[in-house]
Structure formats: structure tokens, C-alpha cells
Short mmCIF file of C-alpha atoms in Angstrom, two decimals:
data_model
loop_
_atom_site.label_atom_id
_atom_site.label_comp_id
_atom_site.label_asym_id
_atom_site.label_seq_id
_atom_site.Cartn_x
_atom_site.Cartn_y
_atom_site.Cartn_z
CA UNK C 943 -22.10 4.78 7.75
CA UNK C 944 -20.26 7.83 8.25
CA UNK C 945 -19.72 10.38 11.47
CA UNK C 946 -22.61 12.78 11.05
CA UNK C 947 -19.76 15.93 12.09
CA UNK C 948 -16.31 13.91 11.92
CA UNK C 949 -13.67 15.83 13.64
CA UNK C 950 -10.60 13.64 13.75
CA UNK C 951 -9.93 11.82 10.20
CA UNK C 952 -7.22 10.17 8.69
CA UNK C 953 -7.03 9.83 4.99
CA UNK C 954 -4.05 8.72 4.22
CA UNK C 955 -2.63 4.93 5.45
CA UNK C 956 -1.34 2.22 4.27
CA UNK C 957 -1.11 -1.27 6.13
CA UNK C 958 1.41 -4.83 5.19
CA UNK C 959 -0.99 -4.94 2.05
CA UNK C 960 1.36 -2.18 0.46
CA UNK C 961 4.87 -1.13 2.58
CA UNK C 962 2.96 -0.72 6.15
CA UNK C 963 3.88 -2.28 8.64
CA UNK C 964 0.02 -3.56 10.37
CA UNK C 965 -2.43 -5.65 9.04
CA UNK C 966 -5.29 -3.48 7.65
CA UNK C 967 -7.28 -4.62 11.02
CA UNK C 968 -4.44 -2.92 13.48
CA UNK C 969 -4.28 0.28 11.55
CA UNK C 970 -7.65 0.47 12.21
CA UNK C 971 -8.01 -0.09 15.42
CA UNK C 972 -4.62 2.33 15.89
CA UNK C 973 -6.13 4.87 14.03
CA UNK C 974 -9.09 4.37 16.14
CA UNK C 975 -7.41 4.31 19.55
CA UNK C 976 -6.23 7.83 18.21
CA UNK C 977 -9.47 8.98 18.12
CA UNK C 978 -9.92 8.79 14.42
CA UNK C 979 -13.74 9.53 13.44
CA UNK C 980 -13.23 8.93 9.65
CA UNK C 981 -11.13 7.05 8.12
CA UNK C 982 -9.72 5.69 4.43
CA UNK C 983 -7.06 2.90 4.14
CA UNK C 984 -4.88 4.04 0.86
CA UNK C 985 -2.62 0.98 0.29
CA UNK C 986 -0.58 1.51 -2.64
CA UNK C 987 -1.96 0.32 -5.91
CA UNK C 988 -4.19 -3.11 -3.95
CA UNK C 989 -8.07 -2.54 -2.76
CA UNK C 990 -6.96 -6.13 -0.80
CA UNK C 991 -7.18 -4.63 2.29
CA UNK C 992 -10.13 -2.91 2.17
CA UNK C 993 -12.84 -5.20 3.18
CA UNK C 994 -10.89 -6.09 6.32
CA UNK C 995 -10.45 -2.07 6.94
CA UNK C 996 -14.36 -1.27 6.45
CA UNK C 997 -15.32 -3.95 8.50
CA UNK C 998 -13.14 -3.43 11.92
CA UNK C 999 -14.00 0.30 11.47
CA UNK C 1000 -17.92 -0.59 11.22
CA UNK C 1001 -17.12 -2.65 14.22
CA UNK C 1002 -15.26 0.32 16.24
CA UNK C 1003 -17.76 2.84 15.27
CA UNK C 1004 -15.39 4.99 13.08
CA UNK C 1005 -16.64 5.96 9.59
CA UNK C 1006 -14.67 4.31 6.57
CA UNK C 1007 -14.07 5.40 3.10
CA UNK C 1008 -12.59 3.66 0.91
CA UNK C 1009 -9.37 4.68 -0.73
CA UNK C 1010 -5.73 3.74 -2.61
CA UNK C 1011 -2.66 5.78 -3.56
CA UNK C 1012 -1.85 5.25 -7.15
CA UNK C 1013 1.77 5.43 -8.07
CA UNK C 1014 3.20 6.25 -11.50
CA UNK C 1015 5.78 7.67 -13.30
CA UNK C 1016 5.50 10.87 -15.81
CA UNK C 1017 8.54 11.73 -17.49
CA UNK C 1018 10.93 9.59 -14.92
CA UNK C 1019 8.61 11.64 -12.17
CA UNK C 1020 6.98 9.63 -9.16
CA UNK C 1021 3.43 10.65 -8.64
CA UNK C 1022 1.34 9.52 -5.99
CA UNK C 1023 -2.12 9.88 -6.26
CA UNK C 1024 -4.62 9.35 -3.62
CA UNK C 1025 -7.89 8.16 -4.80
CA UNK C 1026 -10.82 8.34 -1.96
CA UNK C 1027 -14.32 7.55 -2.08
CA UNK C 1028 -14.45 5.15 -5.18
CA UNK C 1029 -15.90 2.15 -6.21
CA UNK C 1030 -13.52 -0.65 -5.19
CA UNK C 1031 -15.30 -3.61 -7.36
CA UNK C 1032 -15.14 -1.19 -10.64
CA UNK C 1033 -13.47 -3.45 -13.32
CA UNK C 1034 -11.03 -0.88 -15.33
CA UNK C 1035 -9.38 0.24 -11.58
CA UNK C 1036 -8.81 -3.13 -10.64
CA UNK C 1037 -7.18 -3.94 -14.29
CA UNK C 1038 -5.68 -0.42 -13.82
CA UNK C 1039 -4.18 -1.19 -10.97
CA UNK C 1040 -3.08 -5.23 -11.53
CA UNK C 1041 -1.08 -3.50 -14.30
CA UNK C 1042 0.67 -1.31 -11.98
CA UNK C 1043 1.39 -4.12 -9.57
CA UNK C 1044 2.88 -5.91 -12.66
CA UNK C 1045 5.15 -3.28 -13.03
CA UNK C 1046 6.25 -2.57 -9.78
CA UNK C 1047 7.48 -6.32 -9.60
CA UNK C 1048 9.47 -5.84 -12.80
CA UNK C 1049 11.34 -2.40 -11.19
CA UNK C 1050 11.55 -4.54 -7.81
CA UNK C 1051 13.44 -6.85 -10.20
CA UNK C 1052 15.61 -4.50 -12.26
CA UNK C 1053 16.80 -2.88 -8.64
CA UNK C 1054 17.79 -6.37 -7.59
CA UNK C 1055 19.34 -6.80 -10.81
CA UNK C 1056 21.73 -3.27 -10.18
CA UNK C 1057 22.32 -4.06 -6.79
CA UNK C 1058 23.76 -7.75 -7.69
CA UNK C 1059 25.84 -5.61 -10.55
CA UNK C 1060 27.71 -4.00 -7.41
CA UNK C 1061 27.70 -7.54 -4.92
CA UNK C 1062 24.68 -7.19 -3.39
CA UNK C 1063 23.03 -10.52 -3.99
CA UNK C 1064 19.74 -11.98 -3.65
CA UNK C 1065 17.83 -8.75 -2.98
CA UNK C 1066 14.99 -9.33 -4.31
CA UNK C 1067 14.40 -12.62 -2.34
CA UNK C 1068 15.14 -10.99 0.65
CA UNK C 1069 13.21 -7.97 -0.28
CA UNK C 1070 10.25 -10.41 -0.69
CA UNK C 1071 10.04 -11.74 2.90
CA UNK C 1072 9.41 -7.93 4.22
CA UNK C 1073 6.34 -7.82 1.58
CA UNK C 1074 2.74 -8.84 2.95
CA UNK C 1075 2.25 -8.78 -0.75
CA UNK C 1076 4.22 -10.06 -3.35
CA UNK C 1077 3.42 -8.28 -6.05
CA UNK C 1078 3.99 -4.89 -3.95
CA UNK C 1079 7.55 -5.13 -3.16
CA UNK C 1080 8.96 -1.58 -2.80
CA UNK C 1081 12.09 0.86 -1.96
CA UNK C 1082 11.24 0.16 1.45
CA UNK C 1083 11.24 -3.72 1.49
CA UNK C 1084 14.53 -3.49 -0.01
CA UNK C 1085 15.82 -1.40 2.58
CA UNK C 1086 14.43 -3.49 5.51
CA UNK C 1087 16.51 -6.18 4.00
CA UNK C 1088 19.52 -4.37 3.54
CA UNK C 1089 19.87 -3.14 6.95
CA UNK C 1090 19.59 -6.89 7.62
CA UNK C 1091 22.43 -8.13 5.29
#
């Protein structure tokens, strides 16, 4: 159910499904604490946390839509694309997207690769403990585990 005249929304989050930090049940109740009437979880390229999401918002009162950011790569170009108010069970965005997560792990793994070129070793392993999910590991995991080594 949404806010009948939402005046405080949030659109654009992600939690530990994608490079957050929070489960998708603190960001909600964060973004709620903030006084957030409506508000979309946008996880990069996963829907995983999105049942979690709609349900602790339903429980807090604040209205929930459901939403991703979809990352690609025109002519060596990062896009980001953020997708709101979809259908998260449709079949061709959740092949859509498992194909993207299949390629994110392969660039996760040709960045280890370079960095072990240079002496940085075992990246991607470390990279990996920073990911909530596996199959999202990111710039940002391998920097958390850089500043560690």
C-alpha cells in the first residue's frame, strides 16, 4: 500500500545484497527512522532483497516499491539504470539480470587477475568475504579488502 501524499521518499538504495553495507531489513528501518514515506530498495542487478525490504516497510508503515539498478557497459561506458515499479517475478528480468551477475563475477575475476599481475594476490578471495552476495562482488569489495591488506 502506498502513502496516499508521500512527502519524504527515497528511491535509490542498495543494502549487503549488492555493495551496501545493511541487510535489506536495516535500510529499511534507517530509511524509515529518517522519515522516509516511500521507499524502493535498488540493489544492483539482484531482486534478493526485495521481499525482506517490502515486508519491514509494510511492517513500519512506509510505502514500498519495488526497484533495481541495472549496470552495463555501452561502448566501454558504465550505465546505471534504475528500474522502479516492476514486476520482480517477470522471467526475462530475472534471466536478464542472472546474466549480468554472471558477468560481473567474470570482471571481479579479470581485476583479480591484473592486480596479481602487479603482486597483489588473492584479491578476489578477499574481495569475496566483503560480498553479502557472491555473485555481486564489485569495485568496492575490492577496495574494502585492499585497505585491509
Amino acid at each position: 500500500m502506498l502513502p496516499v501524499n508521500p512527502t519524504n521518499f527515497d528511491f535509490h538504495s542498495h543494502s549487503a545484497v549488492s555493495d551496501g553495507f545493511l541487510s535489506p531489513e536495516l535500510v529499511a528501518r534507517r530509511a524509515a527512522g529518517n522519515g522516509v514515506d516511500l521507499w524502493a530498495l535498488t540493489d544492483h542487478d539482484d531482486l534478493g532483497g526485495l521481499d525482506e525490504a517490502k515486508r519491514i516497510a509494510t511492517e513500519l508503515g512506509m510505502g514500498f516499491v519495488p526497484g533495481v539498478e541495472i549496470s552495463i557497459e555501452w561502448k566501454s561506458v558504465p550505465i546505471h539504470v534504475v528500474g522502479l515499479g516492476f514486476d520482480p517475478s517477470h522471467p526475462v528480468l530475472r534471466e536478464g539480470l542472472e546474466n549480468l551477475r554472471q558477468g560481473r563475477i567474470e570482471r571481479a575475476q579479470r581485476m583479480s587477475d591484473a592486480l596479481a599481475a602487479i603482486q597483489i594476490h588473492n584479491v578476489f578471495e578477499g574481495a569475496k568475504r566483503y560480498a553479502g552476495n557472491p555473485s555481486l562482488i564489485s569495485r568496492a569489495h575490492f577496495a574494502r579488502y585492499m585497505v585491509e591488506i
